[in-house]
MMTF fields as JSON, N, C-alpha, C and O atoms, coordinates in Angstrom:
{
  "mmtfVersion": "1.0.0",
  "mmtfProducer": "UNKNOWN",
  "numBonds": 287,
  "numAtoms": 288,
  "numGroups": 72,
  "numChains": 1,
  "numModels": 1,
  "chainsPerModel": [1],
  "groupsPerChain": [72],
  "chainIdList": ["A"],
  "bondAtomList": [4, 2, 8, 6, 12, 10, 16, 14, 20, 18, 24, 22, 28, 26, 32, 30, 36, 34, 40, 38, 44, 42, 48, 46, 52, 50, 56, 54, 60, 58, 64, 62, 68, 66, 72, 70, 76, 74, 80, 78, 84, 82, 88, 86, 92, 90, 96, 94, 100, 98, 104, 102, 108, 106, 112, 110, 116, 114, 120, 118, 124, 122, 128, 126, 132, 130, 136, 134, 140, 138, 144, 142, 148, 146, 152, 150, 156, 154, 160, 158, 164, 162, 168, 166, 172, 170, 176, 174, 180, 178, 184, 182, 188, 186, 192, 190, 196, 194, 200, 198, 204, 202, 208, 206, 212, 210, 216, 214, 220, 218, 224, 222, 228, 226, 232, 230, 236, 234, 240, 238, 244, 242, 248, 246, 252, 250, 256, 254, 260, 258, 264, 262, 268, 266, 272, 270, 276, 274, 280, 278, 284, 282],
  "bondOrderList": [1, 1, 1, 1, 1, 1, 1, 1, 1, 1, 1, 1, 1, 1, 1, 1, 1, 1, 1, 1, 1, 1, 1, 1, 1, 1, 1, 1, 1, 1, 1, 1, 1, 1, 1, 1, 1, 1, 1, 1, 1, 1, 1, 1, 1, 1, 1, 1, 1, 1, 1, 1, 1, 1, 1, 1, 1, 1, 1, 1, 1, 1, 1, 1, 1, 1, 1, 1, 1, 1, 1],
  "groupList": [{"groupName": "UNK", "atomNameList": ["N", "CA", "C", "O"], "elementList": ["N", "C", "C", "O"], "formalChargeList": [0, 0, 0, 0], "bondAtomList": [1, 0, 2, 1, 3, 2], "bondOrderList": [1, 1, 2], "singleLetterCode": "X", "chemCompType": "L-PEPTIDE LINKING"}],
  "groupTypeList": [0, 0, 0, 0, 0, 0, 0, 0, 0, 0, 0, 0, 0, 0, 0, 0, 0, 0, 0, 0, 0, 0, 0, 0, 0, 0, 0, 0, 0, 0, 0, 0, 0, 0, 0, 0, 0, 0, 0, 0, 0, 0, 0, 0, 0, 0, 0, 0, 0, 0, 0, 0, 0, 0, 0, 0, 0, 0, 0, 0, 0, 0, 0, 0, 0, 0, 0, 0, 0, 0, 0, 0],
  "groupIdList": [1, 2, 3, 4, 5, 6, 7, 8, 9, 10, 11, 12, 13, 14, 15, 16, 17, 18, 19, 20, 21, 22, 23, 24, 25, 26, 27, 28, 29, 30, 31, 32, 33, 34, 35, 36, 37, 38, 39, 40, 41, 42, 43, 44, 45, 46, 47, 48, 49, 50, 51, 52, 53, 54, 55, 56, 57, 58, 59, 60, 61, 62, 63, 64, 65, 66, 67, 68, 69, 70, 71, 72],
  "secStructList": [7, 7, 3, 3, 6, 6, 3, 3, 3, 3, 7, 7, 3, 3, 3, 3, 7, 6, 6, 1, 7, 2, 2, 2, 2, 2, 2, 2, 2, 2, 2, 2, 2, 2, 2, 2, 2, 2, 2, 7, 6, 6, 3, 3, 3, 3, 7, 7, 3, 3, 3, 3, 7, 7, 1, 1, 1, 3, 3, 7, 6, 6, 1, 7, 3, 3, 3, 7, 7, 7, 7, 7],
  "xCoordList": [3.601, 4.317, 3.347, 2.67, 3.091, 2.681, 3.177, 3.577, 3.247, 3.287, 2.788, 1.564, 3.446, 2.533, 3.665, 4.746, 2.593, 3.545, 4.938, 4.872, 6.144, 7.22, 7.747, 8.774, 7.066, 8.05, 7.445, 6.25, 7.846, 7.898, 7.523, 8.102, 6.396, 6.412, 6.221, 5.838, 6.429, 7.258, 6.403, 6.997, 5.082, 4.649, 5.722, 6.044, 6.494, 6.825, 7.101, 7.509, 6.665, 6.735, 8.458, 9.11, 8.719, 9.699, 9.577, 9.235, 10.218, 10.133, 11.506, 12.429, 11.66, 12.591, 12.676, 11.892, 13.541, 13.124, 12.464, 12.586, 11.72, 9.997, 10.846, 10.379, 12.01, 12.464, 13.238, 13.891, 13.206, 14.13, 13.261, 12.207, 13.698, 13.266, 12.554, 12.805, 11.441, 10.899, 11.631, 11.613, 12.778, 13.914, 15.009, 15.553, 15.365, 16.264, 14.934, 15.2, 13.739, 13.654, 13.192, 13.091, 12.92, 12.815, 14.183, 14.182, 15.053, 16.384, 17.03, 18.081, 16.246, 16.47, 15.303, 15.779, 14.641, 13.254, 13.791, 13.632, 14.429, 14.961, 16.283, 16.703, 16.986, 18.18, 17.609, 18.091, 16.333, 16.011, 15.509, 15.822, 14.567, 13.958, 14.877, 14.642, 16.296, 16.849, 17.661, 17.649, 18.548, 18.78, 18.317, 18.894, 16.863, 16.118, 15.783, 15.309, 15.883, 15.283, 16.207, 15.963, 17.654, 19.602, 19.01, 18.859, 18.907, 18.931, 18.449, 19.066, 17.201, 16.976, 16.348, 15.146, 16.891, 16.066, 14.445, 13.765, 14.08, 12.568, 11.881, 10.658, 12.564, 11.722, 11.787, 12.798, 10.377, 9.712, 9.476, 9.358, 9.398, 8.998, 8.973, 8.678, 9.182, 9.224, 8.866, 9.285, 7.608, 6.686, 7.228, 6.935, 7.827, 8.343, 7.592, 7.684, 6.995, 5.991, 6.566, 6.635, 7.136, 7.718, 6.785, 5.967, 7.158, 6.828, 7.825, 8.985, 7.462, 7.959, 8.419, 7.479, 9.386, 9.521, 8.833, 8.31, 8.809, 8.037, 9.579, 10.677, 8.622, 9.688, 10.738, 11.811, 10.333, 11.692, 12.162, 12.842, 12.045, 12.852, 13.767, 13.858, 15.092, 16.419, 16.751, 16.653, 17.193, 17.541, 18.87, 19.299, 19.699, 21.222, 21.463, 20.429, 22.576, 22.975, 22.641, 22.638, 22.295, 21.693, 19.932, 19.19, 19.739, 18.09, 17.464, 16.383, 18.371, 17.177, 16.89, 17.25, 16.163, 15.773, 16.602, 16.612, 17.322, 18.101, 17.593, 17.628, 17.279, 16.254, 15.047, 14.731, 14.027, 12.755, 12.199, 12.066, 11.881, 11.276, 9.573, 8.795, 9.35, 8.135, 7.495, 8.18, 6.104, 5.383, 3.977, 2.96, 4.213, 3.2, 3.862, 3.205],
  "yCoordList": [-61.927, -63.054, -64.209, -64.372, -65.036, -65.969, -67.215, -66.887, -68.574, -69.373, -69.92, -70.032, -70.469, -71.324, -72.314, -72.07, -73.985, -74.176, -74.583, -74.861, -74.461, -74.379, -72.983, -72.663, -72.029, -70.71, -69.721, -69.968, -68.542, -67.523, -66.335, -65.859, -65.945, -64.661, -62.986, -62.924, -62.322, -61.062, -59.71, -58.822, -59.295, -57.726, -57.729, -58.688, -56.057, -55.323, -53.757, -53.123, -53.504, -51.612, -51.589, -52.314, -50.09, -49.534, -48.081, -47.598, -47.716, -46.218, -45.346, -45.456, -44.461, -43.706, -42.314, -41.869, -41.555, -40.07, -39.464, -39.586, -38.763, -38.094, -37.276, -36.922, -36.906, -35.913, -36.111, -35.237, -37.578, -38.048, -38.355, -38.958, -37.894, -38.208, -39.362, -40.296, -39.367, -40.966, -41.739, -42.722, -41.211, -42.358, -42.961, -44.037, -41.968, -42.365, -43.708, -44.909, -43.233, -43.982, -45.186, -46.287, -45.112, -46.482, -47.077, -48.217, -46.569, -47.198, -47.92, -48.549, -47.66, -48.274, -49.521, -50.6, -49.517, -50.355, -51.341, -52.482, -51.288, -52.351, -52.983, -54.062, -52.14, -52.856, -54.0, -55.119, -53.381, -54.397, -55.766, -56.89, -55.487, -56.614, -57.58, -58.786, -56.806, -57.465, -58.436, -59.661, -57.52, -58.204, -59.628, -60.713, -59.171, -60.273, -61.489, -62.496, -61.564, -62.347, -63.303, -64.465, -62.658, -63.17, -64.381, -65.601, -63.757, -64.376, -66.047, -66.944, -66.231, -67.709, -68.342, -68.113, -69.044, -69.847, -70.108, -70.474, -69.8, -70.366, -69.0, -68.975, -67.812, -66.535, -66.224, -65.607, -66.513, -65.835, -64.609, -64.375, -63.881, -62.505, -61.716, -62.254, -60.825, -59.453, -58.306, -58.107, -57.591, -56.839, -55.798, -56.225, -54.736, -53.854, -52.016, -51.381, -51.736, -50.758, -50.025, -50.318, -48.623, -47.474, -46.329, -45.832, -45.958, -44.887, -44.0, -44.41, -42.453, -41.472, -41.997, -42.341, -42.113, -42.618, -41.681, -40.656, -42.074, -41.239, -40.388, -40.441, -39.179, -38.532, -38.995, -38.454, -39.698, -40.713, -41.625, -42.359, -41.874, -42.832, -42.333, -41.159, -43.466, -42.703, -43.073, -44.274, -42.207, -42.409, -42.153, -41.131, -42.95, -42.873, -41.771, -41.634, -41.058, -40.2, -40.815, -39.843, -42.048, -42.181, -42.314, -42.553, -41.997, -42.093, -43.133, -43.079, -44.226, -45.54, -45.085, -44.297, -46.003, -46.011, -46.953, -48.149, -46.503, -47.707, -48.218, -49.325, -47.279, -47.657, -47.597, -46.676, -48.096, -48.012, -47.794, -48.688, -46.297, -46.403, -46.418, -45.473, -47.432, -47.942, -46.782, -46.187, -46.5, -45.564, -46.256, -45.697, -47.728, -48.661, -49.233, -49.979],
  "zCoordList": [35.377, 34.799, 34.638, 35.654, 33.678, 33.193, 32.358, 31.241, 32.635, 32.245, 31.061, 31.135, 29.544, 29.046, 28.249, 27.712, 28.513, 28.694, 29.908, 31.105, 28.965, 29.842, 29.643, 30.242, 28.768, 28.607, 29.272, 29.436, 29.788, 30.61, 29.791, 28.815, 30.415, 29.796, 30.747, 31.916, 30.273, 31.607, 31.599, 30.988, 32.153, 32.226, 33.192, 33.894, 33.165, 34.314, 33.944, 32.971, 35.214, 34.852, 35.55, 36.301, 34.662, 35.719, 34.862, 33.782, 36.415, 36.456, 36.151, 36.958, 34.974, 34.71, 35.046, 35.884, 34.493, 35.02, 33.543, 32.324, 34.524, 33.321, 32.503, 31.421, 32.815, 32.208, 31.22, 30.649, 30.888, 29.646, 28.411, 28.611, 26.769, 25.79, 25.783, 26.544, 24.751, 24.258, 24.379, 25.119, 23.282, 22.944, 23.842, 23.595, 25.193, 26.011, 26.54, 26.495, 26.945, 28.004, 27.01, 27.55, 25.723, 25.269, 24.843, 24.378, 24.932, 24.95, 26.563, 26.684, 27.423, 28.745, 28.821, 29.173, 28.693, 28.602, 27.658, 28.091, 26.403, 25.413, 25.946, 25.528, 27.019, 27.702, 28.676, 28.851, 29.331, 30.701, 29.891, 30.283, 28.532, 28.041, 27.463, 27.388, 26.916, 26.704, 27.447, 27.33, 28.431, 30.395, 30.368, 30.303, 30.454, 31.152, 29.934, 30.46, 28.92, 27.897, 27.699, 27.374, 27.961, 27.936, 29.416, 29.477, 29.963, 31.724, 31.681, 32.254, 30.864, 31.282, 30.066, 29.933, 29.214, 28.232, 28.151, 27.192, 29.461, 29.783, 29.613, 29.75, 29.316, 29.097, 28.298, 27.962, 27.136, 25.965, 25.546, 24.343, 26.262, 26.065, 27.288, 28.356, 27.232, 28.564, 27.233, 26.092, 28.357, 27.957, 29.027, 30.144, 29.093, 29.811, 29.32, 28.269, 30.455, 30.272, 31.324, 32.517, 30.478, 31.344, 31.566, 30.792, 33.065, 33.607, 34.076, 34.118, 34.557, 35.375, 36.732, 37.448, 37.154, 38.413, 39.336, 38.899, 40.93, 41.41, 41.588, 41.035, 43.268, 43.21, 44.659, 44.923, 45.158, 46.107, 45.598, 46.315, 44.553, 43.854, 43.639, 43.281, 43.885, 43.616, 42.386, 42.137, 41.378, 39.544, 39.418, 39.953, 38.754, 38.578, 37.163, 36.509, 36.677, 36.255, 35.003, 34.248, 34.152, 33.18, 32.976, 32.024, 34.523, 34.002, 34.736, 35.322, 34.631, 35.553, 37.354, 38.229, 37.134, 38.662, 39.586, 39.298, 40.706, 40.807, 42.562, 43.1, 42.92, 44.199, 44.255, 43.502, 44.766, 44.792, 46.317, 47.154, 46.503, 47.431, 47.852, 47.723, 48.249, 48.684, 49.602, 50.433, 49.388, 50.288, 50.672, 51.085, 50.405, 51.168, 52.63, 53.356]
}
């Protein structure tokens, strides 16, 4: 995340299941950017870069990741 300015701008990864189409998982990735872009006037852009979740990550019956489990 970076500042310029007063506006906000957003890298963030998240992790889906590997096992879903291009298009599902870029259809989840365009929900979060969108989520988050709705959320606060001061955020310009969200840059949302998907991955395979790992494999303790817990993924809900559409694909996202809805827990994150940490192995640090």
């Amino acid at each position: 995340t970076r500042m310029f300015g007063n506006k906000i701008y957003i890298d963030l990864e998240i992790g889906v299941d590997g096992n879903l189409t291009l298009k599902e998982a870029h259809r989840i990735a365009e929900r979060v950017h969108d989520e988050l872009e709705k959320k606060d006037e001061k955020i310009k852009h969200v840059m949302v870069h998907v991955n395979p979740a790992v494999e303790d990550d817990i993924i809900s019956e559409d694909g996202e990741v809805v827990e994150v489990n940490n192995k640090e």
